[in-house]
Short mmCIF file of C-alpha atoms and ligand atoms in Angstrom, two decimals:
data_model
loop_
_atom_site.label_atom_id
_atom_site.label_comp_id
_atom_site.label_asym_id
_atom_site.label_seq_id
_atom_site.Cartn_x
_atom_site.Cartn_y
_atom_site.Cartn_z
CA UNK A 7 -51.50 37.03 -103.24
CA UNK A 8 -53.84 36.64 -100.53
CA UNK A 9 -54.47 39.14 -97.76
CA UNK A 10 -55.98 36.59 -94.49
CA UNK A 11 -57.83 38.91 -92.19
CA UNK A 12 -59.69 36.50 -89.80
CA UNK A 13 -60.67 37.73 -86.08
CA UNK A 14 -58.07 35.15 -83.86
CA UNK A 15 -55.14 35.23 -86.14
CA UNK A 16 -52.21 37.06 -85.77
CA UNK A 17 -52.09 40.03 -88.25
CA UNK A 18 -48.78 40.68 -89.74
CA UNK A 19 -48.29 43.44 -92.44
CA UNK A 20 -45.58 41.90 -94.76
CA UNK A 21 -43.71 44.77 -97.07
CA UNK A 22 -41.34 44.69 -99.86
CA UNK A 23 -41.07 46.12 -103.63
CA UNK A 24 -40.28 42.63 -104.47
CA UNK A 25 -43.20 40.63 -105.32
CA UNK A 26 -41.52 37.46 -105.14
CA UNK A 27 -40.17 38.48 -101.54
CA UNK A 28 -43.84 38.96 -100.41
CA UNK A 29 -45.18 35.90 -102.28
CA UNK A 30 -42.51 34.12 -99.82
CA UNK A 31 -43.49 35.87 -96.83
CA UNK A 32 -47.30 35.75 -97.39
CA UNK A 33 -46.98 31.79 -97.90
CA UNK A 34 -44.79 31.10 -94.70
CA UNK A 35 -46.75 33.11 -92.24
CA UNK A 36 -49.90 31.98 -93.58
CA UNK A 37 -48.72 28.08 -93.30
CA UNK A 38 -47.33 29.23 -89.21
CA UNK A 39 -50.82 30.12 -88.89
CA UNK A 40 -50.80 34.05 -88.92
CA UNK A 41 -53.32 36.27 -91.43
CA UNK A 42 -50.96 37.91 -93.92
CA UNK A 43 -51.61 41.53 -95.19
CA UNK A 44 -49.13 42.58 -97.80
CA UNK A 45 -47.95 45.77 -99.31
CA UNK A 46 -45.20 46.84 -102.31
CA UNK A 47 -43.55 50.22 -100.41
CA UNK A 48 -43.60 51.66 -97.15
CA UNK A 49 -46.17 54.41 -97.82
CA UNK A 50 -48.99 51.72 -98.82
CA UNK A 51 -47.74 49.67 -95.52
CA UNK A 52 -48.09 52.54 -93.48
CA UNK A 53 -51.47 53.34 -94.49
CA UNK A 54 -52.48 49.42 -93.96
CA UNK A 55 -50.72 49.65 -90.74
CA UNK A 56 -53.32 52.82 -89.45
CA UNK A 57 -56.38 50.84 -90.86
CA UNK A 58 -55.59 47.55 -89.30
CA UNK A 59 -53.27 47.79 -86.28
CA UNK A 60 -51.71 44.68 -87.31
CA UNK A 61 -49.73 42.34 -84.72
CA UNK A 62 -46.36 42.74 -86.07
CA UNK A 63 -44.64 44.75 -88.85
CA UNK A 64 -42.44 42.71 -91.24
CA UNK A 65 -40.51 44.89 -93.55
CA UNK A 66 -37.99 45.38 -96.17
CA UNK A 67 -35.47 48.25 -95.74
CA UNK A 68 -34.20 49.11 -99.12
CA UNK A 69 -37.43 50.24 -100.71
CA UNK A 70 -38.03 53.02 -103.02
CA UNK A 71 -40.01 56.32 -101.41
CA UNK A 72 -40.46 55.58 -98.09
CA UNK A 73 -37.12 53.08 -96.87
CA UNK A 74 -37.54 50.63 -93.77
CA UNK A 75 -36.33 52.82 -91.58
CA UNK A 76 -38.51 55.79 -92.53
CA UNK A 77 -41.36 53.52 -91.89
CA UNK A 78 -40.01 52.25 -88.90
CA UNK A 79 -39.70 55.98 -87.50
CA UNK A 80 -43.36 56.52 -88.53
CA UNK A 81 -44.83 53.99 -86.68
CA UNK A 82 -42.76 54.19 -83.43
CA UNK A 83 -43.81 58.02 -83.72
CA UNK A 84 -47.47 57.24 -83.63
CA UNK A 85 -48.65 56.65 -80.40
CA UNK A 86 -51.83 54.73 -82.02
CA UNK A 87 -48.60 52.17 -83.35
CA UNK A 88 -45.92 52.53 -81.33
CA UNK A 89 -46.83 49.25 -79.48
CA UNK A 90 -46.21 47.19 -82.96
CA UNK A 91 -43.42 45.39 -82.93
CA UNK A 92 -41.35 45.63 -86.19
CA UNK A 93 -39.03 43.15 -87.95
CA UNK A 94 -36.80 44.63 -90.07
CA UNK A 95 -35.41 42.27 -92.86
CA UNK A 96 -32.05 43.65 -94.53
CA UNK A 97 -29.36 41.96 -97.39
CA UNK A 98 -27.04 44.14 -94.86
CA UNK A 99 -25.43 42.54 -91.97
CA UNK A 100 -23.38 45.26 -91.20
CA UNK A 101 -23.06 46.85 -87.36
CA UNK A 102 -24.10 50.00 -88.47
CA UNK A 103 -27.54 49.49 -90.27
CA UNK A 104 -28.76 46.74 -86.81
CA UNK A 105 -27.77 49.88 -85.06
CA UNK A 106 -29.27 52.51 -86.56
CA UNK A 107 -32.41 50.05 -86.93
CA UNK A 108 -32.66 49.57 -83.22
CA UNK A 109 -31.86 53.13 -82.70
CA UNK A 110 -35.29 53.77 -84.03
CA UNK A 111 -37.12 51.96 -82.61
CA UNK A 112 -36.61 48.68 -84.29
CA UNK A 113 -37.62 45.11 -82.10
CA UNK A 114 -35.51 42.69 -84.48
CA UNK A 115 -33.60 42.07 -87.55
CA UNK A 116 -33.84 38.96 -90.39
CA UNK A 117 -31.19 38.62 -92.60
CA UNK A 118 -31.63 37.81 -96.30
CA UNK A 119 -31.91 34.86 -97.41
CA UNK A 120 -34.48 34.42 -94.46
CA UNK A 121 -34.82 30.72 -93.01
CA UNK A 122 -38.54 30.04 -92.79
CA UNK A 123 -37.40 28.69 -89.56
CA UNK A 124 -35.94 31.16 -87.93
CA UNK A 125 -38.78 34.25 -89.28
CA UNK A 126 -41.21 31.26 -87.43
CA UNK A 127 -39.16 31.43 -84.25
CA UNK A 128 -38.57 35.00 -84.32
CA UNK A 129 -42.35 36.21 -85.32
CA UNK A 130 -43.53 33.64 -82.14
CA UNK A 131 -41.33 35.16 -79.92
CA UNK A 132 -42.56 38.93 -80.49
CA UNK A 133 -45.96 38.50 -81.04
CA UNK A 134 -45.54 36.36 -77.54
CA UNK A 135 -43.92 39.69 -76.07
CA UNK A 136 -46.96 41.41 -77.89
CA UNK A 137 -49.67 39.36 -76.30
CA UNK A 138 -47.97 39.92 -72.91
CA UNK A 139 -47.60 43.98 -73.24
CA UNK A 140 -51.51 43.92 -74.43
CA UNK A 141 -52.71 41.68 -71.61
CA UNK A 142 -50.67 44.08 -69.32
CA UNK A 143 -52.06 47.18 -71.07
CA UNK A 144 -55.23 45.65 -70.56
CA UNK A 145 -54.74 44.55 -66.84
CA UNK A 146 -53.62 48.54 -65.86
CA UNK A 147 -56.35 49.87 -67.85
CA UNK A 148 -59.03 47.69 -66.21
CA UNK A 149 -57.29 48.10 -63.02
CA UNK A 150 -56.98 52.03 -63.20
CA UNK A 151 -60.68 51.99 -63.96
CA UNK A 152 -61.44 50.25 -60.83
CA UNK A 153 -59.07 52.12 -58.63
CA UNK A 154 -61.29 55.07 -60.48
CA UNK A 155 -64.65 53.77 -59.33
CA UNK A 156 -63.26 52.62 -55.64
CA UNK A 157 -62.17 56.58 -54.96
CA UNK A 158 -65.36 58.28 -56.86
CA UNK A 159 -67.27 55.68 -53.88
CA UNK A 160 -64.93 57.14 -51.33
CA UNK A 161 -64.94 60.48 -51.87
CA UNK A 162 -68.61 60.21 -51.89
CA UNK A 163 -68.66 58.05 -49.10
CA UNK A 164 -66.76 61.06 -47.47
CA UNK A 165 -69.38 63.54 -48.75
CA UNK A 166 -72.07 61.48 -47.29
CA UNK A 167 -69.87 61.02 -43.64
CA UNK A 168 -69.32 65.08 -43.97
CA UNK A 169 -73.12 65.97 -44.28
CA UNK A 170 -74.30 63.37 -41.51
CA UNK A 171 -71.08 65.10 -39.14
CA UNK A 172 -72.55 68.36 -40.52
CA UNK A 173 -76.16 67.78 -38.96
CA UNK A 174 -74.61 65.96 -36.12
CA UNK A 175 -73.02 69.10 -35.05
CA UNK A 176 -76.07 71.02 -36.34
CA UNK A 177 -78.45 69.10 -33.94
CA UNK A 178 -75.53 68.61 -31.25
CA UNK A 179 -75.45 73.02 -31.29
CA UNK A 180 -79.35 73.18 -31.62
CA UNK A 181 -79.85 71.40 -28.82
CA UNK A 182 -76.81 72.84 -26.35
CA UNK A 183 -78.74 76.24 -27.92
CA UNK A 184 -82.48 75.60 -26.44
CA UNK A 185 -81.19 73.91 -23.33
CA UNK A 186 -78.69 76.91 -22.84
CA UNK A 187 -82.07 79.33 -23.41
CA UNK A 188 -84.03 77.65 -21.07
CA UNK A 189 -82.14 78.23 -18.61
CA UNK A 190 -81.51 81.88 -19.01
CA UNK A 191 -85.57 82.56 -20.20
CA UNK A 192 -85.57 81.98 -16.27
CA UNK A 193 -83.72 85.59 -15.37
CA UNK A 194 -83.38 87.56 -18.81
CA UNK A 195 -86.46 86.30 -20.37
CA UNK A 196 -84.68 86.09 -23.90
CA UNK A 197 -81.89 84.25 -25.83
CA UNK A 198 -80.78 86.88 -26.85
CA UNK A 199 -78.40 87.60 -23.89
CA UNK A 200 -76.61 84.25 -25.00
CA UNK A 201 -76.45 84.93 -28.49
CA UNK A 202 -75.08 88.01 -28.20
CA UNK A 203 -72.90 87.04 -25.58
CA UNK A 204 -71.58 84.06 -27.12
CA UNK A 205 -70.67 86.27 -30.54
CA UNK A 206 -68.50 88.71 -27.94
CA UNK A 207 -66.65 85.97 -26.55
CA UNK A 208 -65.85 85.02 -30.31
CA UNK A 209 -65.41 88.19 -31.55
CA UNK A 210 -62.71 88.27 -28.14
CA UNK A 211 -61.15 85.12 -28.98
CA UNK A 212 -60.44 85.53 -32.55
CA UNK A 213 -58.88 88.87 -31.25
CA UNK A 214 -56.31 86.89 -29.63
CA UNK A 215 -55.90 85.01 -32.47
CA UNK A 216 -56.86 81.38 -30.71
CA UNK A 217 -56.65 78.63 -33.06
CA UNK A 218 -60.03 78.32 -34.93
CA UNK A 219 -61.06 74.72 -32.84
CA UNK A 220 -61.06 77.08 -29.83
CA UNK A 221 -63.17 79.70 -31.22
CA UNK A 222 -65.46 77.41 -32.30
CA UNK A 223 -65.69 76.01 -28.99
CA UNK A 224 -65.84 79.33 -27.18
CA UNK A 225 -68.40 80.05 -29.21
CA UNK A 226 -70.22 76.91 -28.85
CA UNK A 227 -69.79 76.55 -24.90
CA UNK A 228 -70.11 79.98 -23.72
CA UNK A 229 -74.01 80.48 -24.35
CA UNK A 230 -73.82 77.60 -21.69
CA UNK A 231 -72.60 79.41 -19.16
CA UNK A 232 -75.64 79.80 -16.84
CA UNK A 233 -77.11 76.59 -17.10
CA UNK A 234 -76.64 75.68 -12.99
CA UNK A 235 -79.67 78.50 -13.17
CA UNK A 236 -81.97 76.07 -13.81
CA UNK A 237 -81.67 74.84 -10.34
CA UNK A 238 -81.51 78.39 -8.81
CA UNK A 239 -85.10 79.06 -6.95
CA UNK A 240 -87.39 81.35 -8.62
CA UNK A 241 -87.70 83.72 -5.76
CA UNK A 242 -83.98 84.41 -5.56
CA UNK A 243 -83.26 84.27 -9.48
CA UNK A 244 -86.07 86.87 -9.76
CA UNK A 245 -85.76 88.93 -6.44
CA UNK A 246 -85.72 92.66 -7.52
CA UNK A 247 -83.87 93.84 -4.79
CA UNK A 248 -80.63 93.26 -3.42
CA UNK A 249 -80.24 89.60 -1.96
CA UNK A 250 -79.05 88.47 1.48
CA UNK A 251 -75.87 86.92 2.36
CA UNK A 252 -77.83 83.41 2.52
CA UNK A 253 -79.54 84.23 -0.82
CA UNK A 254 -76.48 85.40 -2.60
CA UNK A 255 -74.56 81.96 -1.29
CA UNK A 256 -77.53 80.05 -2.89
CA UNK A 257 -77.45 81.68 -6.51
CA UNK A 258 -73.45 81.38 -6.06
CA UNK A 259 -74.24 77.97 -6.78
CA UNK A 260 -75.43 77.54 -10.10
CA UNK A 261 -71.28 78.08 -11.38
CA UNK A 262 -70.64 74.37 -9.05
CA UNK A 263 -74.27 73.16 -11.20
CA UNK A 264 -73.50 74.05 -14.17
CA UNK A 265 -70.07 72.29 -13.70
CA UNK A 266 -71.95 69.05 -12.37
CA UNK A 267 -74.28 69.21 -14.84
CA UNK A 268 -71.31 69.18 -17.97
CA UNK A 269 -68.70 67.28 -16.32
CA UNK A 270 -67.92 63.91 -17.18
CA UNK A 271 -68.00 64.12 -20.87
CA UNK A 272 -65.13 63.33 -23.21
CA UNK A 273 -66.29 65.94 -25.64
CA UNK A 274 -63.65 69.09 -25.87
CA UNK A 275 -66.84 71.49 -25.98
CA UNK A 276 -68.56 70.11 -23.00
CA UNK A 277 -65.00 70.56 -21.19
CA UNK A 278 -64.68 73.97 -21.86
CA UNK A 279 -68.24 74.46 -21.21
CA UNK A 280 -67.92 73.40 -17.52
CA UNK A 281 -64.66 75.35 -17.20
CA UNK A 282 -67.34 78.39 -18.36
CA UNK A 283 -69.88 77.19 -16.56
CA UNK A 284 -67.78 77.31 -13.30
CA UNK A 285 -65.26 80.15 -14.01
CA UNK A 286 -66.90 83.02 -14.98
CA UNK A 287 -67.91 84.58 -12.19
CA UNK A 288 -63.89 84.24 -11.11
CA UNK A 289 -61.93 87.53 -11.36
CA UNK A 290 -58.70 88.27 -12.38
CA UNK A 291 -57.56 89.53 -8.80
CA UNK A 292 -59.14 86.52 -7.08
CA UNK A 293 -61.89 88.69 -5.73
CA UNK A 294 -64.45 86.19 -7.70
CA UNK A 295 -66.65 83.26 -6.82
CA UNK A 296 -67.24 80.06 -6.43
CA UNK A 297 -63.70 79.08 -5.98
CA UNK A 298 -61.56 82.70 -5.70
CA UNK A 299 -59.11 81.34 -8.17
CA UNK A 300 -56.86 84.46 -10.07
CA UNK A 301 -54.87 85.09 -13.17
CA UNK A 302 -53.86 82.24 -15.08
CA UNK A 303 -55.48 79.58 -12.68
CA UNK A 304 -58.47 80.78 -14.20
CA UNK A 305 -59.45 78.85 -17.56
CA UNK A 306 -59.30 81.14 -20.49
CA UNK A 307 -62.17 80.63 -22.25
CA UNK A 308 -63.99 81.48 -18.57
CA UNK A 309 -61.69 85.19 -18.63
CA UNK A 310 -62.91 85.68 -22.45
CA UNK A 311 -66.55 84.51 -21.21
CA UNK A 312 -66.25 87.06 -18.45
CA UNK A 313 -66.15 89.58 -20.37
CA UNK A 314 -68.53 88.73 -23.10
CA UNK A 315 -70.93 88.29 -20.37
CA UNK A 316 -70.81 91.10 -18.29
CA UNK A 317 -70.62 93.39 -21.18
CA UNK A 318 -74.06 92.07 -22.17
CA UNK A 319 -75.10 91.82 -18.53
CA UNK A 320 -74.36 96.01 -18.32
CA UNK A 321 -76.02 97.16 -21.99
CA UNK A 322 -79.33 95.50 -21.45
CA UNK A 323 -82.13 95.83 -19.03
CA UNK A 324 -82.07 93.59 -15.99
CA UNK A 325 -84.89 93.04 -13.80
CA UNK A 326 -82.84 94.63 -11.14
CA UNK A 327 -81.31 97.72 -13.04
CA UNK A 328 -81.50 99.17 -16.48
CA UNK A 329 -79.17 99.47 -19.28
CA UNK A 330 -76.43 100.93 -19.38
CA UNK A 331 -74.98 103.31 -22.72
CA UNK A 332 -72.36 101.33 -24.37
CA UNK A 333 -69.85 103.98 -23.66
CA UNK A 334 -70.20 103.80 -20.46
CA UNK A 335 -69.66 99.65 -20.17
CA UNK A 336 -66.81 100.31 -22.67
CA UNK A 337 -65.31 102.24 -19.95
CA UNK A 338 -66.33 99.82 -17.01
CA UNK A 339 -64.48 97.08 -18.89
CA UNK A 340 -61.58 99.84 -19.42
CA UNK A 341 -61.17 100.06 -16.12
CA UNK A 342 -61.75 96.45 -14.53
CA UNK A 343 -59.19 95.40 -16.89
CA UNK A 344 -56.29 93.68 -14.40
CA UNK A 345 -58.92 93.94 -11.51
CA UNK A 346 -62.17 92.01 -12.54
CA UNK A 347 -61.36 90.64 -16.19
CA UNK A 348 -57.75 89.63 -17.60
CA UNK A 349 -56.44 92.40 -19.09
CA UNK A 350 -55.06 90.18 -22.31
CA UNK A 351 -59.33 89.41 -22.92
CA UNK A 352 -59.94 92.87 -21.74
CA UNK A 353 -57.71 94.27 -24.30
CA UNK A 354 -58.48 92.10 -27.13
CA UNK A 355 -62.22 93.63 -26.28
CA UNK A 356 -61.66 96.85 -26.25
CA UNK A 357 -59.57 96.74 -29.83
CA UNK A 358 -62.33 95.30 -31.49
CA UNK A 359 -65.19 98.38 -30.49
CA UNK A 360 -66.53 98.37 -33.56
CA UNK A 361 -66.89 94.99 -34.46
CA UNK A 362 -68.54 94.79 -30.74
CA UNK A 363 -70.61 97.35 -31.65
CA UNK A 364 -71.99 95.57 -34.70
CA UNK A 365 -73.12 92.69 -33.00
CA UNK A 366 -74.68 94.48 -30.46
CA UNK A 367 -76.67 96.37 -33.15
CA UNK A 368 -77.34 93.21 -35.43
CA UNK A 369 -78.54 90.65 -32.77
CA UNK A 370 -81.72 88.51 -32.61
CA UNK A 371 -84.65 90.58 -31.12
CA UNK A 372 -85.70 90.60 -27.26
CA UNK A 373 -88.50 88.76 -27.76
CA UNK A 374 -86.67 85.97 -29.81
FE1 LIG B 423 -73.60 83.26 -14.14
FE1 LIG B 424 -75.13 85.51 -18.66
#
């Protein structure tokens, strides 16, 4: 008996304890065309089977140790084989044994005697089915591999999109952060008024529990808040003493610059920071400039800014006055609260002493 093993054949794995049964098989399938491997009982088939991976499975079922269906239970219960499909060729024709054989996993049945006709027509057929499944197996795998690649590019086309937004933002904050120093190096001689200032007016926000965009933005927009100074004229920015009416109507002005100068943009940040830039001289009780508005007509992150601002404005040294003890602008924002500031920013303020207190102790130097 011969055992065919070449590369574009079909392999079948033929197996019966009857020699002359597997002489028959081995002769037919090898004249249809298919490379025959043969084995005597289902223990030696099943250890050709895991060696070769054949095509298709062609066995016996009465067989001494290990029966057709034993076999047929092995190899469905191997995922390496499961894919095999597996002829089972029985004397019995009884209901019960097709049953139990396709119970287990069983594609098809041959009845003895077998017509060399119909095992042709039947081993076509399921190695056709075979072919298909593999090409299909193939297909998802190749496909699933792909669809791997394509979303390991994505996700790293996303990293890459993240870390250019990253320094985006990064050089979009850099640069509101030197223009926003220039112009306050014109009255306080130091950023640190607006870094400072900026980290109350977060420190007041997240008090309040704004969503996180709004912090950001608060943060972000507030050290703005002055930047109309830079058209303000030296000798009334920098007057030591108290300024006239006319004077005091000029430096009014740089809330209506600062609002010129950041209007017109579609960017949320540059919205709130003319609504800053404007609003924070306002007071709660209308008593405020440029516009007199009160309460609520007031934008919020210009009540929080407020606060941040005249805080800082109070504990450091002016060229007009000199600092003040921190208790003592704790209490001046105690008792503005409904009167100057809103007493909802003034509150969330006061709650949060000690984390005020910290950044007041932790900022960048004076002669940042
Ligand atoms: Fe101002
Ligand atoms: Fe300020």
């Amino acid at each position: 008996m011969t055992d065919s093993t070449k590369q574009d054949k079909h392999t079948v794995v033929v197996i019966d304890d009857l020699p002359s049964n597997l002489l028959y098989f081995n002769d037919a399938l090898t004249r249809f065309g298919y490379a025959a491997i043969t084995a005597e009982n289902g223990k030696q088939g099943l250890e050709k089977i895991n060696i070769v991976h054949p095509d298709l499975i062609l066995t016996d079922v009465n067989m001494p140790e290990m029966d057709g269906y034993q076999l047929c239970e092995a190899v469905k219960g191997n995922p390496a084989t499961e894919d095999i499909p597996i002829i089972l060729v029985t004397a019995q024709d009884d209901r019960d044994s097709l049953i139990r054989g396709l119970s287990i996993g069983a594609d098809d049945f041959l009845i003895k005697p077998v017509n060399p006709s119909e095992l042709q027509a039947r081993v076509r057929n399921l190695l056709l089915i075979k072919d298909y499944r593999d090409h299909m197996k193939r297909y998802t795998a190749e496909l699933e591999t792909q669809v791997s690649l394509r979303t390991q590019e994505l996700n790293q086309a996303f990293e890459e999109l993240k870390q250019v937004n990253l320094q985006l933002k990064e050089s979009t904050l850099d640069t509101i952060r030197r223009l926003s120093t220039a112009a306050e190096h014109r009255d306080t001689d130091t950023g640190a008024h607006i870094w400072r200032m900026s980290q109350y007016a977060q420190a007041i926000a997240n008090e309040m529990k704004l969503p996180s965009d709004t912090v950001d933005n608060i943060l972000y927009a507030s050290p703005m808040h002055d930047v109309g100074k830079i058209a303000t004229p030296d000798h009334i920015l920098l007057k030591p003493s108290k300024l006239t009416k006319e004077e005091w109507s000029v430096m009014e002005e740089h809330t209506f610059i600062g609002e010129q100068i950041l209007s017109g943009s579609a960017q949320p940040l540059l919205v709130m920071a003319g609504e800053i830039a404007c609003g924070h001289h306002e007071k709660w009780d209308g008593s405020g400039y440029p516009r007199g508005l009160s309460n609520e007509n007031i934008p919020l992150a210009a009540r929080i800014t407020a606060v941040a601002d005249v805080f800082d404005a109070l504990t450091t040294k002016r060229v007009y006055k000199d600092a003040w003890t921190t208790e003592k602008a704790f209490e001046y924002i105690k008792n503005q609260s409904g009167s100057h500031f809103d007493p909802a920013c003034a509150d969330a303020f006061l709650k949060n002493r000690s984390g005020i207190v910290n950044i007041q102790q932790t900022g960048p130097d004076q002669d940042h």
